[in-house]
Coordinates of C-alpha atoms in Angstrom, one line a residue:
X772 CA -4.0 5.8 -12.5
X773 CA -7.6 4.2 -13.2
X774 CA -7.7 0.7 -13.1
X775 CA -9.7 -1.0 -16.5
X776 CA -12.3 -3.2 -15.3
X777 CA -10.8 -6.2 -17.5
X778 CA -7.5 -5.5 -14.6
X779 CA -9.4 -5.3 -11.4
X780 CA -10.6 -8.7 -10.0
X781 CA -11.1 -10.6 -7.4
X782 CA -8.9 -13.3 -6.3
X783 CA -9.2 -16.0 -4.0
X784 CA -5.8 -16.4 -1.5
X785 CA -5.3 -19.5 1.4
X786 CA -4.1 -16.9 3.7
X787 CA -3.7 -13.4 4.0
X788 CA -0.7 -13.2 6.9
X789 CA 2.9 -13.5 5.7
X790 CA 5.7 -14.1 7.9
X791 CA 7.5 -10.9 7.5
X792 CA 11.2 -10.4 6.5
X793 CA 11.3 -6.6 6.6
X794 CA 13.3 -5.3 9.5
X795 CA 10.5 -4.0 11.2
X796 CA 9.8 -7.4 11.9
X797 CA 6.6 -10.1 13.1
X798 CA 3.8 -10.3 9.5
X799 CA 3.1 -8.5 6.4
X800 CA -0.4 -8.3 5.4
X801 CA -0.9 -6.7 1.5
X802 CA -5.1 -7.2 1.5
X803 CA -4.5 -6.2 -3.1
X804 CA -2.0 -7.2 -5.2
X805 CA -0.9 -4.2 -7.2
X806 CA -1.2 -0.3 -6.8
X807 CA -2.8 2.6 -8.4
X808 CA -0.5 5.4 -7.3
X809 CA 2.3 4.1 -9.5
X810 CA 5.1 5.9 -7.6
X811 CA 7.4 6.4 -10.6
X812 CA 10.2 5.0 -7.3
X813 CA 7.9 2.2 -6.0
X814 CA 10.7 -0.7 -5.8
X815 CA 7.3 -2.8 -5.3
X816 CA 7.2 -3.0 -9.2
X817 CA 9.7 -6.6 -8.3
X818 CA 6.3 -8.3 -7.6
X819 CA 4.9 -7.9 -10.8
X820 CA 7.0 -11.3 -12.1
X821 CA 4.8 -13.0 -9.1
X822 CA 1.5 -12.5 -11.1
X823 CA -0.1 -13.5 -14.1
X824 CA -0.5 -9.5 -15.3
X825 CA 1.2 -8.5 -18.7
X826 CA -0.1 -4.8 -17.6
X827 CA 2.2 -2.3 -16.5
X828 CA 2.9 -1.9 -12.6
X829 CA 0.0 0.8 -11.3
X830 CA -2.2 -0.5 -13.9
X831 CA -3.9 -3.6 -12.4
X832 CA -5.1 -4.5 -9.2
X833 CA -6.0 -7.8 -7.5
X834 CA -8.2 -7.5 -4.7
X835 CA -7.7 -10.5 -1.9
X836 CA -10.3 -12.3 -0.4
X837 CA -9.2 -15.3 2.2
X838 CA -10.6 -17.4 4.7
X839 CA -11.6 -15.1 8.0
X840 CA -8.6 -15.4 10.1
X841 CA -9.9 -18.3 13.1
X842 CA -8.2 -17.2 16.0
X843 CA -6.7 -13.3 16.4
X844 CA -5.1 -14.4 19.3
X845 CA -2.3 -16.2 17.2
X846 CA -1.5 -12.8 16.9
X847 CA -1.4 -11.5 20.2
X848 CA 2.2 -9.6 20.6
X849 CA 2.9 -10.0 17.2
X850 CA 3.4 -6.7 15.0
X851 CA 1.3 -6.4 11.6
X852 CA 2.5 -4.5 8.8
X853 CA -0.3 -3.5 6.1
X854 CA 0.6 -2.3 3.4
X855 CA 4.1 -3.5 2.8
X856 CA 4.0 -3.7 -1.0
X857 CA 0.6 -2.2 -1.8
X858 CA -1.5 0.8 -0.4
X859 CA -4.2 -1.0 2.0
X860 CA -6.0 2.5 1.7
X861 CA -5.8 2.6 -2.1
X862 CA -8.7 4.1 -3.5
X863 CA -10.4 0.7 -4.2
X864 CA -10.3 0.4 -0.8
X865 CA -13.4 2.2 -0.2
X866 CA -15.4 0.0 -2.4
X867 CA -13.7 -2.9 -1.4
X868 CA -13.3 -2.8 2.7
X869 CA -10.4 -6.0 2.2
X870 CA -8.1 -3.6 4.9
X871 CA -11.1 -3.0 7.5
X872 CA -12.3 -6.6 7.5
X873 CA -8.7 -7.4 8.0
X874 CA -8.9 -5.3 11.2
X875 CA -12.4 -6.4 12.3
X876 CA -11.3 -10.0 11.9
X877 CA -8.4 -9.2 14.3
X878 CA -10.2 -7.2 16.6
X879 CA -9.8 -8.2 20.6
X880 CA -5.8 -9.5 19.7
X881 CA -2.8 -7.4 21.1
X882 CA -1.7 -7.3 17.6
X883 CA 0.5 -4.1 17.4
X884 CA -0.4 -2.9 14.1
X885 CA 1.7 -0.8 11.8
X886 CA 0.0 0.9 8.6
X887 CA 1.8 2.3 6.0
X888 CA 0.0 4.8 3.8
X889 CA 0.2 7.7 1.3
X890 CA -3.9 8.1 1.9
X891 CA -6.2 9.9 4.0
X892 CA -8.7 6.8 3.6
X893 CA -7.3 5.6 6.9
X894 CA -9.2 8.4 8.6
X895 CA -12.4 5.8 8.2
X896 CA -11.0 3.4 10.6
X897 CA -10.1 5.5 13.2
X898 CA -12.8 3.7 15.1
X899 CA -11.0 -0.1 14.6
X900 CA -7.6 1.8 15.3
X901 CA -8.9 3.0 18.4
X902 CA -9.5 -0.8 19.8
X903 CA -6.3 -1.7 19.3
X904 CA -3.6 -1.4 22.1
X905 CA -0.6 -0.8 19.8
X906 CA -1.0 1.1 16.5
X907 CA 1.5 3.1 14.1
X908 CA 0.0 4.7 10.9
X909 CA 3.3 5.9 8.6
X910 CA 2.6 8.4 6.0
X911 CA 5.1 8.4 2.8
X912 CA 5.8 12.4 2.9
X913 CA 9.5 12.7 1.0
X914 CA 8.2 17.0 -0.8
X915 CA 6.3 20.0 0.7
X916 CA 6.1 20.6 -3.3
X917 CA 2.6 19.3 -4.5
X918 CA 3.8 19.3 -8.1
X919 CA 6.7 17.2 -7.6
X920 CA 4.6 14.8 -5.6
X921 CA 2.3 15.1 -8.7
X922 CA 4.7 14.0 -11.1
X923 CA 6.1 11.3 -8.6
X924 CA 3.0 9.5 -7.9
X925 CA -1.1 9.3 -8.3
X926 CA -1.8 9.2 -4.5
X927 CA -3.9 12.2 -2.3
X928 CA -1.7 15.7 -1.8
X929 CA 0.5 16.1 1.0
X930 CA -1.5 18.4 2.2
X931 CA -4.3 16.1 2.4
X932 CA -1.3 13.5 4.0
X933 CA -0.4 15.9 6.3
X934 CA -4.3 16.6 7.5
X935 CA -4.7 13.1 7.9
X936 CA -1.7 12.6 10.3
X937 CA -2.3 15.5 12.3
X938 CA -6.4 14.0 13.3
X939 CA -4.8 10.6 13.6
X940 CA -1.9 11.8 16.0
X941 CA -5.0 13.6 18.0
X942 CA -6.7 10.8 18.4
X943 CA -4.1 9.6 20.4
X944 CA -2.6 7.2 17.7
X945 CA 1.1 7.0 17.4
X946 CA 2.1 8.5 14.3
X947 CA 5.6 8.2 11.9
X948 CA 6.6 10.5 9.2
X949 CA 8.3 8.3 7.1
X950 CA 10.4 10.8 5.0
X951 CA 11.2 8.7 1.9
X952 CA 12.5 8.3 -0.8
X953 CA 14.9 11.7 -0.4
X954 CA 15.4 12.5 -3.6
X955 CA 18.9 14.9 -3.6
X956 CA 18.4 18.3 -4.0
X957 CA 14.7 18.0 -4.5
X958 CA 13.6 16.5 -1.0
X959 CA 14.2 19.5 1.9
X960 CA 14.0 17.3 5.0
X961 CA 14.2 20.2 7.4
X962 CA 11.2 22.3 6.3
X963 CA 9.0 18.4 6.4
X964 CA 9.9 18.1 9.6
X965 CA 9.3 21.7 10.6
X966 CA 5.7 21.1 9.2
X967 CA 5.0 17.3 11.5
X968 CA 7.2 17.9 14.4
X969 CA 3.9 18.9 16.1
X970 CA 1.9 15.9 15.4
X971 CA 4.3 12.8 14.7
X972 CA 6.0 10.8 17.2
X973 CA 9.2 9.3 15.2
X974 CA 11.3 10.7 12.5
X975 CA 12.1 8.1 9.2
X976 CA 14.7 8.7 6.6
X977 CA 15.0 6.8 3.8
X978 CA 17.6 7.6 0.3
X979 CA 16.6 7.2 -2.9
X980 CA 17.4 4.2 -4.0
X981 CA 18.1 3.8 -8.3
X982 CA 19.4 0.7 -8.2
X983 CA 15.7 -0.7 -9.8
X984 CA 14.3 -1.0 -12.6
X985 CA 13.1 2.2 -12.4
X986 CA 16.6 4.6 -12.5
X987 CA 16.5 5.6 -16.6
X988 CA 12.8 6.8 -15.6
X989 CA 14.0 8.6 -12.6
X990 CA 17.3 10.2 -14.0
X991 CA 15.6 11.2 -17.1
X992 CA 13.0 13.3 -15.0
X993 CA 16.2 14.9 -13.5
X994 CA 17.7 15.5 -16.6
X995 CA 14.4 17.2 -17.8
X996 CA 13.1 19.2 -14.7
X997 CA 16.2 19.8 -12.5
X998 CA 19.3 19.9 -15.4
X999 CA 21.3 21.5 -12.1
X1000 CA 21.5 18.4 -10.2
X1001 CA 22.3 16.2 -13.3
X1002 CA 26.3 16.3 -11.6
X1003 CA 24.8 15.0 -8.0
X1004 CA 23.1 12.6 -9.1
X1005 CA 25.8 11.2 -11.3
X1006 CA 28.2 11.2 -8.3
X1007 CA 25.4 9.3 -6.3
X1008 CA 24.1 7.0 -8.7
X1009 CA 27.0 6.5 -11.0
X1010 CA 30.3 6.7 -9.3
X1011 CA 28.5 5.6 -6.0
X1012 CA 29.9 8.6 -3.8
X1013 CA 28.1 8.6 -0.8
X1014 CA 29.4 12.6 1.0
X1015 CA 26.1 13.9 0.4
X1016 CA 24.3 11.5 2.5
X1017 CA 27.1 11.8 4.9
X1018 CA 26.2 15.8 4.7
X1019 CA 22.4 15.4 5.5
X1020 CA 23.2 12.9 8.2
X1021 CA 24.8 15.7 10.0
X1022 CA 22.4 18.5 9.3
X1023 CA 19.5 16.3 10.2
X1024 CA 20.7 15.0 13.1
X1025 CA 21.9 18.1 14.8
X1026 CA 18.5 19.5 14.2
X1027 CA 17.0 16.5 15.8
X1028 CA 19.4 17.0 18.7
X1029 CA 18.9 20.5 19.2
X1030 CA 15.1 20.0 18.8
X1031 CA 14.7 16.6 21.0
X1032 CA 13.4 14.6 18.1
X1033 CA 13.4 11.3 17.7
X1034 CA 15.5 10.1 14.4
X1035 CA 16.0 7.6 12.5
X1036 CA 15.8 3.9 14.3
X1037 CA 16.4 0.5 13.2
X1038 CA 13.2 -0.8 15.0
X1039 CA 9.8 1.0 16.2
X1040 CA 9.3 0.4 20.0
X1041 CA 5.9 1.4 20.8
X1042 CA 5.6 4.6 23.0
X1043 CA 5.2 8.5 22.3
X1044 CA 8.0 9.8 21.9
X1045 CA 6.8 13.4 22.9
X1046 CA 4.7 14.5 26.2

């Protein structure tokens, strides 16, 4: 989605670092306030009630500018997540630089730093990456299908995702596939992670989850484009049944087993999972 000029501006902010309370742990850094790929799922949408915006979610952006951070060496040890309820690579991102001076102003720290992204823009700091001694860059990849991804959200293709994590992981940065949201019946985990196995170093799941504000949008796109799997979805979302999670547990893990993958983990120690 485009962003009017009357709902992109700047904004000053005392701080950038928040101490984080996701389960990957240490600070969450979100350099904009808002974000133009409007993921018809983004459960993000919550921190609209935190600004002043009467626009719809996706269709404003607040770009943050804060005091440069004094010492980097706070940070030392400490993991960084970017991007935890925005895109740092948005596409305003090229103008704007607000995720790169972020890295330059912790550059020399031991920061480990985690990036989550649906955008190849994070191919422009491979140099800053490369001074880090810790760094994870997650790509959102949940459909092999570039029309579904289409109609889900306004970010890059997947195969321009997929392009991006293969020169990242071969630049000897750790990479993560973070499969999610699975939508059922749509999202075919197997044939994703037949595609990355080659160039990512950990395995995420992640279920759909309709319990936002978001579920009429979302089961009216089913009803509309996949009438089949109107009756999963109604055991999933309505009567709460949870077998075919249980059933793609399985399959997924057995393939992970037979395949020496790594899968699904409540934390992210650093290391390569492959040699």
């Amino acid at each position: 989605m485009e962003i009017l000029p009357e709902s992109l501006k700047s904004v000053e902010v005392k701080g950038i670092m928040t101490k984080s309370s996701l389960p990957v742990g240490g600070y969450s850094v979100n350099p904009y306030t808002g974000c133009p790929h409007v993921c018809k799922y983004c459960y993000a949408s919550f921190m609209k009630r935190f600004t002043k915006h009467s626009e719809p979610w996706g269709s404003f952006l607040d770009v943050k500018y804060w005091k440069p951070i004094p010492d980097p060496h706070k940070y030392d040890g400490q993991r960084i997540v970017i991007g935890s309820v925005t895109d740092g690579y948005n596409p305003y991102e090229e103008t704007y630089r607000r995720t790169r001076q972020l890295l330059e102003e912790l550059r020399g720290s031991s920061a480990e730093i985690l990036i989550c992204t649906k955008s190849d823009l994070v191919l422009r700091d491979l140099d800053l990456l490369k001074e880090f001694p810790k760094v994870t860059v997650s790509f959102s990849v949940n459909t092999l299908d570039e029309q579904f991804q289409s109609d889900m959200d306004d970010a890059v293709s997947i195969e321009r995702r997929l392009a991006a994590m293969k020169r990242i992981y071969e630049a000897g940065i750790r990479t993560l596939c973070f499969i999610s949201p699975i939508f059922p019946g749509i999202t075919d985990v197997i044939p994703i992670i037949e595609r990355v196995k080659d160039f990512t170093d950990l395995i995420w799941l992640e279920n759909l989850n309709l319990r936002g504000q978001f579920k009429g949008a979302i089961i009216s796109y089913i009803d509309s484009n996949y009438p089949s799997l109107k009756p999963i979805y109604e055991e999933i979302y309505n009567k709460h049944k949870r077998d075919y999670w249980q059933r793609l547990d399985e399959i997924v893990r057995k393939y992970a087993e037979e395949h020496d993958l790594p899968y699904i983990v409540n934390d992210l120690p650093y290391g390569r999972a492959k040699q």
